[in-house]
């Protein structure tokens, strides 16, 4: 897989030289190039931003350096050009106004041959760059979630790691790719290691029992309780046909019932129980 990142802070992406992604690059599994947007400015001050038309706070990234940089990235490899055979590269544009990046997005993007990440700063990139890019790329504005960053670089670090580890060969032991968290729509259970007693805190006794059935049940209960407490949005999406009697008892304790083929909050009236 080929990955290009365009940024005015190329050194911000140096974390991609390290660890798993760094190793994958050394092994030739990922070909990752970081390009400095300022290399594509033509003025003395290497200007990348200007004031917004229509007024308002902050600055907007100018279109010309972006078009030059993205054009260079498109021409920068075999079978990468606009007229070349094969699929169009994907242009990922980190933005709080993008679709939310999920594990499903990572799986989808891990199948592509060429990804380009365009890191915006300031209030964003002139929208005409996005429109022009659609002629050459599949453009995907992407948000990591509902919070504000100063620019796209940190979002790109997260996305490249999430995508890169799904590329065949990047993670040494493919068993590690089994999606523990979220695989069955539940958060992961808590984990413990030695010592069995630490600062007066024992490891839950059942985990030392060697009773595999009881351990599996205990872990499932903790998953259900945790998910109900921390991610009620996930509980509402559970498939009731995947819930046994013990599951339903734990969920009931947390205030959820199965009704009309869905898992719903108890007391919402759907199960015929009295509503306060
Ligand atoms: C580029 N706030 O925030 C959340 N996901 C992405 C972003 C973001 C931002 C500003 C610039 C990306």
PDB file of C-alpha atoms and ligand atoms in Angstrom:
ATOM      1  CA  UNK A   1       0.000   0.000   0.000  1.00  0.00           C
ATOM      2  CA  UNK A   2       1.152   3.504  -0.776  1.00  0.00           C
ATOM      3  CA  UNK A   3       0.356   6.339   1.668  1.00  0.00           C
ATOM      4  CA  UNK A   4       1.082  10.027   1.104  1.00  0.00           C
ATOM      5  CA  UNK A   5       0.609  12.661   3.789  1.00  0.00           C
ATOM      6  CA  UNK A   6       0.676  16.378   2.923  1.00  0.00           C
ATOM      7  CA  UNK A   7       1.183  18.759   5.867  1.00  0.00           C
ATOM      8  CA  UNK A   8       2.793  22.078   6.815  1.00  0.00           C
ATOM      9  CA  UNK A   9       4.246  20.216   9.842  1.00  0.00           C
ATOM     10  CA  UNK A  10       5.893  17.152   8.278  1.00  0.00           C
ATOM     11  CA  UNK A  11       7.921  16.547  11.486  1.00  0.00           C
ATOM     12  CA  UNK A  12       4.605  15.967  13.289  1.00  0.00           C
ATOM     13  CA  UNK A  13       4.321  12.710  11.332  1.00  0.00           C
ATOM     14  CA  UNK A  14       7.714  11.408  12.514  1.00  0.00           C
ATOM     15  CA  UNK A  15       5.887   9.063  14.903  1.00  0.00           C
ATOM     16  CA  UNK A  16       5.155   6.993  11.791  1.00  0.00           C
ATOM     17  CA  UNK A  17       8.886   6.081  11.691  1.00  0.00           C
ATOM     18  CA  UNK A  18       8.380   4.153  14.951  1.00  0.00           C
ATOM     19  CA  UNK A  19       6.904   0.897  16.170  1.00  0.00           C
ATOM     20  CA  UNK A  20       4.628  -1.262  14.039  1.00  0.00           C
ATOM     21  CA  UNK A  21       4.119   1.201  11.194  1.00  0.00           C
ATOM     22  CA  UNK A  22       7.839   2.056  11.096  1.00  0.00           C
ATOM     23  CA  UNK A  23       8.691  -1.659  10.860  1.00  0.00           C
ATOM     24  CA  UNK A  24       6.123  -2.194   8.084  1.00  0.00           C
ATOM     25  CA  UNK A  25       7.747   0.639   6.127  1.00  0.00           C
ATOM     26  CA  UNK A  26      11.201  -0.929   6.564  1.00  0.00           C
ATOM     27  CA  UNK A  27       9.792  -4.256   5.346  1.00  0.00           C
ATOM     28  CA  UNK A  28       8.299  -2.571   2.273  1.00  0.00           C
ATOM     29  CA  UNK A  29       4.702  -3.437   3.242  1.00  0.00           C
ATOM     30  CA  UNK A  30       3.832   0.261   3.476  1.00  0.00           C
ATOM     31  CA  UNK A  31       5.355   2.914   1.266  1.00  0.00           C
ATOM     32  CA  UNK A  32       4.758   6.129   3.223  1.00  0.00           C
ATOM     33  CA  UNK A  33       5.858   9.573   2.039  1.00  0.00           C
ATOM     34  CA  UNK A  34       5.325  12.834   3.940  1.00  0.00           C
ATOM     35  CA  UNK A  35       5.274  15.960   1.768  1.00  0.00           C
ATOM     36  CA  UNK A  36       5.729  19.519   3.082  1.00  0.00           C
ATOM     37  CA  UNK A  37       2.961  21.707   1.634  1.00  0.00           C
ATOM     38  CA  UNK A  38       5.261  24.764   1.818  1.00  0.00           C
ATOM     39  CA  UNK A  39       7.506  23.198  -0.823  1.00  0.00           C
ATOM     40  CA  UNK A  40       4.654  24.007  -3.231  1.00  0.00           C
ATOM     41  CA  UNK A  41       4.378  27.722  -2.438  1.00  0.00           C
ATOM     42  CA  UNK A  42       5.870  30.217  -4.890  1.00  0.00           C
ATOM     43  CA  UNK A  43       6.133  33.414  -2.812  1.00  0.00           C
ATOM     44  CA  UNK A  44       9.022  34.625  -0.657  1.00  0.00           C
ATOM     45  CA  UNK A  45       7.085  34.050   2.562  1.00  0.00           C
ATOM     46  CA  UNK A  46       5.924  30.545   1.592  1.00  0.00           C
ATOM     47  CA  UNK A  47       2.327  31.591   2.344  1.00  0.00           C
ATOM     48  CA  UNK A  48      -0.235  28.803   2.767  1.00  0.00           C
ATOM     49  CA  UNK A  49      -3.201  30.741   4.214  1.00  0.00           C
ATOM     50  CA  UNK A  50      -5.267  33.885   3.714  1.00  0.00           C
ATOM     51  CA  UNK A  51      -8.349  35.628   5.147  1.00  0.00           C
ATOM     52  CA  UNK A  52     -11.790  34.100   4.498  1.00  0.00           C
ATOM     53  CA  UNK A  53     -14.099  35.582   1.855  1.00  0.00           C
ATOM     54  CA  UNK A  54     -17.321  36.645   3.579  1.00  0.00           C
ATOM     55  CA  UNK A  55     -15.430  37.501   6.746  1.00  0.00           C
ATOM     56  CA  UNK A  56     -15.112  35.669  10.002  1.00  0.00           C
ATOM     57  CA  UNK A  57     -12.425  34.576  12.400  1.00  0.00           C
ATOM     58  CA  UNK A  58      -9.292  32.693  11.457  1.00  0.00           C
ATOM     59  CA  UNK A  59      -7.532  31.904   8.229  1.00  0.00           C
ATOM     60  CA  UNK A  60      -8.250  29.572   5.295  1.00  0.00           C
ATOM     61  CA  UNK A  61      -5.652  27.481   3.458  1.00  0.00           C
ATOM     62  CA  UNK A  62      -5.024  28.806  -0.067  1.00  0.00           C
ATOM     63  CA  UNK A  63      -5.898  26.536  -3.011  1.00  0.00           C
ATOM     64  CA  UNK A  64      -2.748  26.912  -5.182  1.00  0.00           C
ATOM     65  CA  UNK A  65      -0.212  25.137  -2.927  1.00  0.00           C
ATOM     66  CA  UNK A  66      -2.704  22.332  -2.298  1.00  0.00           C
ATOM     67  CA  UNK A  67      -3.369  21.758  -6.005  1.00  0.00           C
ATOM     68  CA  UNK A  68       0.364  21.726  -6.750  1.00  0.00           C
ATOM     69  CA  UNK A  69       1.138  19.334  -3.882  1.00  0.00           C
ATOM     70  CA  UNK A  70      -1.730  16.951  -4.687  1.00  0.00           C
ATOM     71  CA  UNK A  71      -0.792  17.039  -8.375  1.00  0.00           C
ATOM     72  CA  UNK A  72       2.781  16.071  -7.485  1.00  0.00           C
ATOM     73  CA  UNK A  73       1.559  13.233  -5.265  1.00  0.00           C
ATOM     74  CA  UNK A  74      -0.669  11.959  -8.111  1.00  0.00           C
ATOM     75  CA  UNK A  75       2.223  11.996 -10.568  1.00  0.00           C
ATOM     76  CA  UNK A  76       4.689  10.648  -8.066  1.00  0.00           C
ATOM     77  CA  UNK A  77       4.515   6.912  -8.687  1.00  0.00           C
ATOM     78  CA  UNK A  78       3.863   4.157 -11.202  1.00  0.00           C
ATOM     79  CA  UNK A  79       0.179   3.674 -12.091  1.00  0.00           C
ATOM     80  CA  UNK A  80      -0.694   6.639  -9.882  1.00  0.00           C
ATOM     81  CA  UNK A  81      -1.578   9.270 -12.487  1.00  0.00           C
ATOM     82  CA  UNK A  82      -5.143  10.330 -13.274  1.00  0.00           C
ATOM     83  CA  UNK A  83      -5.287   8.468 -16.585  1.00  0.00           C
ATOM     84  CA  UNK A  84      -3.489   5.404 -15.255  1.00  0.00           C
ATOM     85  CA  UNK A  85      -5.171   2.011 -15.144  1.00  0.00           C
ATOM     86  CA  UNK A  86      -6.683   0.863 -11.830  1.00  0.00           C
ATOM     87  CA  UNK A  87      -8.629   2.496  -9.049  1.00  0.00           C
ATOM     88  CA  UNK A  88      -8.472   6.177  -8.172  1.00  0.00           C
ATOM     89  CA  UNK A  89      -6.492   7.040  -5.051  1.00  0.00           C
ATOM     90  CA  UNK A  90      -8.496   7.967  -1.953  1.00  0.00           C
ATOM     91  CA  UNK A  91      -8.019  11.505  -0.606  1.00  0.00           C
ATOM     92  CA  UNK A  92      -8.730  11.544   3.136  1.00  0.00           C
ATOM     93  CA  UNK A  93      -9.309  15.076   4.443  1.00  0.00           C
ATOM     94  CA  UNK A  94      -9.429  15.217   8.263  1.00  0.00           C
ATOM     95  CA  UNK A  95     -12.149  17.644   9.265  1.00  0.00           C
ATOM     96  CA  UNK A  96     -14.594  18.082  12.135  1.00  0.00           C
ATOM     97  CA  UNK A  97     -17.202  18.310   9.340  1.00  0.00           C
ATOM     98  CA  UNK A  98     -16.345  14.859   7.949  1.00  0.00           C
ATOM     99  CA  UNK A  99     -18.034  11.473   8.338  1.00  0.00           C
ATOM    100  CA  UNK A 100     -16.934   9.683  11.503  1.00  0.00           C
ATOM    101  CA  UNK A 101     -13.934   7.375  11.056  1.00  0.00           C
ATOM    102  CA  UNK A 102     -14.706   3.903  12.483  1.00  0.00           C
ATOM    103  CA  UNK A 103     -13.169   0.423  12.396  1.00  0.00           C
ATOM    104  CA  UNK A 104     -15.396  -0.228   9.344  1.00  0.00           C
ATOM    105  CA  UNK A 105     -13.780   2.788   7.619  1.00  0.00           C
ATOM    106  CA  UNK A 106     -10.329   1.451   8.510  1.00  0.00           C
ATOM    107  CA  UNK A 107     -11.196  -1.984   7.048  1.00  0.00           C
ATOM    108  CA  UNK A 108     -12.473  -0.355   3.839  1.00  0.00           C
ATOM    109  CA  UNK A 109      -9.423   1.901   3.408  1.00  0.00           C
ATOM    110  CA  UNK A 110      -6.989  -0.962   4.190  1.00  0.00           C
ATOM    111  CA  UNK A 111      -8.091  -2.578   0.897  1.00  0.00           C
ATOM    112  CA  UNK A 112      -6.997   0.394  -1.233  1.00  0.00           C
ATOM    113  CA  UNK A 113      -3.713   0.698  -3.121  1.00  0.00           C
ATOM    114  CA  UNK A 114      -3.069   4.415  -2.608  1.00  0.00           C
ATOM    115  CA  UNK A 115      -4.235   6.707   0.207  1.00  0.00           C
ATOM    116  CA  UNK A 116      -3.467  10.440   0.346  1.00  0.00           C
ATOM    117  CA  UNK A 117      -4.041  12.392   3.576  1.00  0.00           C
ATOM    118  CA  UNK A 118      -4.404  16.189   3.332  1.00  0.00           C
ATOM    119  CA  UNK A 119      -3.747  17.811   6.724  1.00  0.00           C
ATOM    120  CA  UNK A 120      -5.522  21.136   7.058  1.00  0.00           C
ATOM    121  CA  UNK A 121      -4.707  23.757   9.682  1.00  0.00           C
ATOM    122  CA  UNK A 122      -6.451  27.024  10.544  1.00  0.00           C
ATOM    123  CA  UNK A 123     -10.182  27.057   9.698  1.00  0.00           C
ATOM    124  CA  UNK A 124      -9.780  24.578   6.847  1.00  0.00           C
ATOM    125  CA  UNK A 125      -8.860  24.316   3.171  1.00  0.00           C
ATOM    126  CA  UNK A 126     -10.537  26.373   0.395  1.00  0.00           C
ATOM    127  CA  UNK A 127     -13.510  24.176  -0.609  1.00  0.00           C
ATOM    128  CA  UNK A 128     -12.594  24.408  -4.308  1.00  0.00           C
ATOM    129  CA  UNK A 129      -9.599  22.152  -3.595  1.00  0.00           C
ATOM    130  CA  UNK A 130     -12.019  19.456  -2.413  1.00  0.00           C
ATOM    131  CA  UNK A 131     -14.235  19.953  -5.508  1.00  0.00           C
ATOM    132  CA  UNK A 132     -11.245  19.832  -7.905  1.00  0.00           C
ATOM    133  CA  UNK A 133      -9.869  16.784  -6.104  1.00  0.00           C
ATOM    134  CA  UNK A 134     -13.034  14.784  -6.839  1.00  0.00           C
ATOM    135  CA  UNK A 135     -11.899  14.673 -10.493  1.00  0.00           C
ATOM    136  CA  UNK A 136      -8.748  12.793  -9.490  1.00  0.00           C
ATOM    137  CA  UNK A 137      -9.486  11.120  -6.162  1.00  0.00           C
ATOM    138  CA  UNK A 138     -12.248   9.465  -4.227  1.00  0.00           C
ATOM    139  CA  UNK A 139     -12.530  12.228  -1.598  1.00  0.00           C
ATOM    140  CA  UNK A 140     -13.389  11.255   1.994  1.00  0.00           C
ATOM    141  CA  UNK A 141     -13.689  14.105   4.553  1.00  0.00           C
ATOM    142  CA  UNK A 142     -13.176  12.302   7.893  1.00  0.00           C
ATOM    143  CA  UNK A 143     -13.693  13.203  11.548  1.00  0.00           C
ATOM    144  CA  UNK A 144     -12.269  11.262  14.493  1.00  0.00           C
ATOM    145  CA  UNK A 145     -15.195  12.413  16.622  1.00  0.00           C
ATOM    146  CA  UNK A 146     -16.895  15.424  18.109  1.00  0.00           C
ATOM    147  CA  UNK A 147     -13.993  17.369  19.514  1.00  0.00           C
ATOM    148  CA  UNK A 148     -11.726  20.080  18.164  1.00  0.00           C
ATOM    149  CA  UNK A 149      -8.094  19.629  17.125  1.00  0.00           C
ATOM    150  CA  UNK A 150      -5.773  22.342  15.835  1.00  0.00           C
ATOM    151  CA  UNK A 151      -5.185  20.505  12.593  1.00  0.00           C
ATOM    152  CA  UNK A 152      -5.396  17.207  10.758  1.00  0.00           C
ATOM    153  CA  UNK A 153      -1.991  15.806  11.738  1.00  0.00           C
ATOM    154  CA  UNK A 154      -3.026  14.026  14.948  1.00  0.00           C
ATOM    155  CA  UNK A 155      -6.111  12.623  13.212  1.00  0.00           C
ATOM    156  CA  UNK A 156      -3.870  11.262  10.432  1.00  0.00           C
ATOM    157  CA  UNK A 157      -1.572   9.556  12.955  1.00  0.00           C
ATOM    158  CA  UNK A 158      -4.598   7.738  14.385  1.00  0.00           C
ATOM    159  CA  UNK A 159      -6.083   6.811  11.003  1.00  0.00           C
ATOM    160  CA  UNK A 160      -2.776   5.589   9.502  1.00  0.00           C
ATOM    161  CA  UNK A 161      -2.216   3.371  12.547  1.00  0.00           C
ATOM    162  CA  UNK A 162      -5.761   1.969  12.441  1.00  0.00           C
ATOM    163  CA  UNK A 163      -5.541   1.308   8.687  1.00  0.00           C
ATOM    164  CA  UNK A 164      -1.890   0.214   8.538  1.00  0.00           C
ATOM    165  CA  UNK A 165      -2.263  -2.564  11.094  1.00  0.00           C
ATOM    166  CA  UNK A 166      -4.976  -4.140   8.897  1.00  0.00           C
ATOM    167  CA  UNK A 167      -2.661  -4.397   5.879  1.00  0.00           C
ATOM    168  CA  UNK A 168      -1.664  -8.073   5.484  1.00  0.00           C
ATOM    169  CA  UNK A 169       1.725  -8.791   7.095  1.00  0.00           C
ATOM    170  CA  UNK A 170       1.935  -5.572   9.150  1.00  0.00           C
ATOM    171  CA  UNK A 171       0.747  -7.259  12.357  1.00  0.00           C
ATOM    172  CA  UNK A 172       2.978 -10.310  12.847  1.00  0.00           C
ATOM    173  CA  UNK A 173       0.416 -12.543  14.546  1.00  0.00           C
ATOM    174  CA  UNK A 174      -2.891 -12.265  12.631  1.00  0.00           C
ATOM    175  CA  UNK A 175      -4.718 -13.586  15.738  1.00  0.00           C
ATOM    176  CA  UNK A 176      -4.115 -10.087  17.143  1.00  0.00           C
ATOM    177  CA  UNK A 177      -6.409  -8.723  14.428  1.00  0.00           C
ATOM    178  CA  UNK A 178      -9.479 -10.409  15.905  1.00  0.00           C
ATOM    179  CA  UNK A 179     -11.437  -7.360  16.960  1.00  0.00           C
ATOM    180  CA  UNK A 180     -11.718  -7.901  20.657  1.00  0.00           C
ATOM    181  CA  UNK A 181     -13.304  -4.583  21.484  1.00  0.00           C
ATOM    182  CA  UNK A 182     -16.559  -4.131  19.531  1.00  0.00           C
ATOM    183  CA  UNK A 183     -16.484  -7.518  17.739  1.00  0.00           C
ATOM    184  CA  UNK A 184     -19.758  -8.665  19.303  1.00  0.00           C
ATOM    185  CA  UNK A 185     -20.993  -5.129  19.879  1.00  0.00           C
ATOM    186  CA  UNK A 186     -19.759  -5.127  23.482  1.00  0.00           C
ATOM    187  CA  UNK A 187     -16.846  -3.426  25.217  1.00  0.00           C
ATOM    188  CA  UNK A 188     -13.986  -5.675  26.322  1.00  0.00           C
ATOM    189  CA  UNK A 189     -13.895  -7.264  29.814  1.00  0.00           C
ATOM    190  CA  UNK A 190     -11.285  -6.075  32.390  1.00  0.00           C
ATOM    191  CA  UNK A 191      -7.945  -7.881  32.405  1.00  0.00           C
ATOM    192  CA  UNK A 192      -5.475  -8.690  35.223  1.00  0.00           C
ATOM    193  CA  UNK A 193      -1.979 -10.119  35.567  1.00  0.00           C
ATOM    194  CA  UNK A 194       0.444 -11.043  38.348  1.00  0.00           C
ATOM    195  CA  UNK A 195       0.781 -10.421  41.238  1.00  0.00           C
ATOM    196  CA  UNK A 196      -2.504 -11.974  42.424  1.00  0.00           C
ATOM    197  CA  UNK A 197      -2.563  -9.470  45.326  1.00  0.00           C
ATOM    198  CA  UNK A 198      -1.338  -5.918  44.709  1.00  0.00           C
ATOM    199  CA  UNK A 199      -1.641  -3.019  47.175  1.00  0.00           C
ATOM    200  CA  UNK A 200      -4.371  -4.915  49.045  1.00  0.00           C
ATOM    201  CA  UNK A 201      -6.272  -5.453  45.795  1.00  0.00           C
ATOM    202  CA  UNK A 202      -6.888  -9.079  44.821  1.00  0.00           C
ATOM    203  CA  UNK A 203      -7.469 -10.311  41.284  1.00  0.00           C
ATOM    204  CA  UNK A 204     -11.134 -11.487  41.052  1.00  0.00           C
ATOM    205  CA  UNK A 205     -11.101 -14.972  42.545  1.00  0.00           C
ATOM    206  CA  UNK A 206     -12.958 -16.615  39.648  1.00  0.00           C
ATOM    207  CA  UNK A 207     -10.006 -15.873  37.322  1.00  0.00           C
ATOM    208  CA  UNK A 208      -7.722 -18.030  39.530  1.00  0.00           C
ATOM    209  CA  UNK A 209     -10.272 -20.889  39.701  1.00  0.00           C
ATOM    210  CA  UNK A 210      -9.325 -22.620  36.456  1.00  0.00           C
ATOM    211  CA  UNK A 211     -13.061 -23.097  35.832  1.00  0.00           C
ATOM    212  CA  UNK A 212     -13.277 -22.052  32.173  1.00  0.00           C
ATOM    213  CA  UNK A 213     -17.079 -21.960  32.030  1.00  0.00           C
ATOM    214  CA  UNK A 214     -17.348 -19.712  35.092  1.00  0.00           C
ATOM    215  CA  UNK A 215     -14.564 -17.468  33.802  1.00  0.00           C
ATOM    216  CA  UNK A 216     -16.290 -17.047  30.429  1.00  0.00           C
ATOM    217  CA  UNK A 217     -19.586 -16.184  32.168  1.00  0.00           C
ATOM    218  CA  UNK A 218     -17.887 -13.690  34.512  1.00  0.00           C
ATOM    219  CA  UNK A 219     -16.164 -11.981  31.587  1.00  0.00           C
ATOM    220  CA  UNK A 220     -19.400 -11.795  29.608  1.00  0.00           C
ATOM    221  CA  UNK A 221     -21.186 -10.248  32.610  1.00  0.00           C
ATOM    222  CA  UNK A 222     -18.465  -7.607  32.990  1.00  0.00           C
ATOM    223  CA  UNK A 223     -18.723  -6.809  29.242  1.00  0.00           C
ATOM    224  CA  UNK A 224     -22.473  -6.324  29.493  1.00  0.00           C
ATOM    225  CA  UNK A 225     -22.270  -4.194  32.671  1.00  0.00           C
ATOM    226  CA  UNK A 226     -19.482  -2.047  31.274  1.00  0.00           C
ATOM    227  CA  UNK A 227     -21.221  -1.496  27.963  1.00  0.00           C
ATOM    228  CA  UNK A 228     -24.487  -0.526  29.685  1.00  0.00           C
ATOM    229  CA  UNK A 229     -22.632   1.933  31.945  1.00  0.00           C
ATOM    230  CA  UNK A 230     -20.284   3.503  29.396  1.00  0.00           C
ATOM    231  CA  UNK A 231     -21.836   2.991  25.965  1.00  0.00           C
ATOM    232  CA  UNK A 232     -25.633   2.808  26.166  1.00  0.00           C
ATOM    233  CA  UNK A 233     -25.691   3.553  22.412  1.00  0.00           C
ATOM    234  CA  UNK A 234     -24.138   0.103  21.817  1.00  0.00           C
ATOM    235  CA  UNK A 235     -26.693  -1.679  24.049  1.00  0.00           C
ATOM    236  CA  UNK A 236     -29.546  -0.353  21.935  1.00  0.00           C
ATOM    237  CA  UNK A 237     -27.886  -1.872  18.839  1.00  0.00           C
ATOM    238  CA  UNK A 238     -27.444  -5.391  20.288  1.00  0.00           C
ATOM    239  CA  UNK A 239     -29.119  -8.290  18.486  1.00  0.00           C
ATOM    240  CA  UNK A 240     -31.435  -9.914  21.094  1.00  0.00           C
ATOM    241  CA  UNK A 241     -31.067 -13.328  19.397  1.00  0.00           C
ATOM    242  CA  UNK A 242     -27.432 -13.278  20.540  1.00  0.00           C
ATOM    243  CA  UNK A 243     -28.410 -12.826  24.208  1.00  0.00           C
ATOM    244  CA  UNK A 244     -28.906 -15.827  26.507  1.00  0.00           C
ATOM    245  CA  UNK A 245     -30.913 -15.832  29.764  1.00  0.00           C
ATOM    246  CA  UNK A 246     -27.884 -14.850  31.852  1.00  0.00           C
ATOM    247  CA  UNK A 247     -27.126 -11.957  29.456  1.00  0.00           C
ATOM    248  CA  UNK A 248     -30.698 -10.718  29.751  1.00  0.00           C
ATOM    249  CA  UNK A 249     -30.567 -10.914  33.549  1.00  0.00           C
ATOM    250  CA  UNK A 250     -27.402  -8.756  33.653  1.00  0.00           C
ATOM    251  CA  UNK A 251     -28.931  -6.243  31.215  1.00  0.00           C
ATOM    252  CA  UNK A 252     -32.161  -6.135  33.261  1.00  0.00           C
ATOM    253  CA  UNK A 253     -30.086  -5.290  36.353  1.00  0.00           C
ATOM    254  CA  UNK A 254     -28.594  -2.413  34.326  1.00  0.00           C
ATOM    255  CA  UNK A 255     -32.077  -1.239  33.263  1.00  0.00           C
ATOM    256  CA  UNK A 256     -32.467  -2.820  29.797  1.00  0.00           C
ATOM    257  CA  UNK A 257     -35.081  -5.266  28.501  1.00  0.00           C
ATOM    258  CA  UNK A 258     -35.745  -7.106  25.244  1.00  0.00           C
ATOM    259  CA  UNK A 259     -38.948  -5.888  23.645  1.00  0.00           C
ATOM    260  CA  UNK A 260     -40.250  -6.056  20.086  1.00  0.00           C
ATOM    261  CA  UNK A 261     -37.064  -7.717  18.861  1.00  0.00           C
ATOM    262  CA  UNK A 262     -34.867  -4.932  20.233  1.00  0.00           C
ATOM    263  CA  UNK A 263     -33.013  -4.087  23.421  1.00  0.00           C
ATOM    264  CA  UNK A 264     -34.630  -1.012  24.981  1.00  0.00           C
ATOM    265  CA  UNK A 265     -34.446   0.870  28.261  1.00  0.00           C
ATOM    266  CA  UNK A 266     -36.784  -0.586  30.873  1.00  0.00           C
ATOM    267  CA  UNK A 267     -39.545   1.836  31.696  1.00  0.00           C
ATOM    268  CA  UNK A 268     -39.941   3.208  28.198  1.00  0.00           C
ATOM    269  CA  UNK A 269     -43.302   1.468  28.027  1.00  0.00           C
ATOM    270  CA  UNK A 270     -42.458  -0.804  25.101  1.00  0.00           C
ATOM    271  CA  UNK A 271     -42.416  -3.978  27.228  1.00  0.00           C
ATOM    272  CA  UNK A 272     -45.773  -3.281  28.795  1.00  0.00           C
ATOM    273  CA  UNK A 273     -44.221  -2.512  32.154  1.00  0.00           C
ATOM    274  CA  UNK A 274     -45.619   0.450  34.082  1.00  0.00           C
ATOM    275  CA  UNK A 275     -44.187   3.831  33.088  1.00  0.00           C
ATOM    276  CA  UNK A 276     -43.608   6.193  35.987  1.00  0.00           C
TER     277      UNK A 276
HETATM  278  C1  LIG B   1      -8.661  18.815  11.126  1.00  0.00           C
HETATM  279  N1  LIG B   1     -10.877  19.536  14.544  1.00  0.00           N
HETATM  280  O1  LIG B   1     -11.423  16.891  14.678  1.00  0.00           O
HETATM  281  C2  LIG B   1     -11.948  15.648  14.902  1.00  0.00           C
HETATM  282  N2  LIG B   1     -11.592  14.835  13.930  1.00  0.00           N
HETATM  283  C3  LIG B   1     -10.868  15.561  13.036  1.00  0.00           C
HETATM  284  C4  LIG B   1     -10.768  16.847  13.507  1.00  0.00           C
HETATM  285  C5  LIG B   1     -10.063  17.982  12.893  1.00  0.00           C
HETATM  286  C6  LIG B   1     -10.139  19.291  13.419  1.00  0.00           C
HETATM  287  C7  LIG B   1      -9.470  20.349  12.791  1.00  0.00           C
HETATM  288  C8  LIG B   1      -8.728  20.101  11.639  1.00  0.00           C
HETATM  289  C9  LIG B   1      -9.316  17.770  11.747  1.00  0.00           C
END
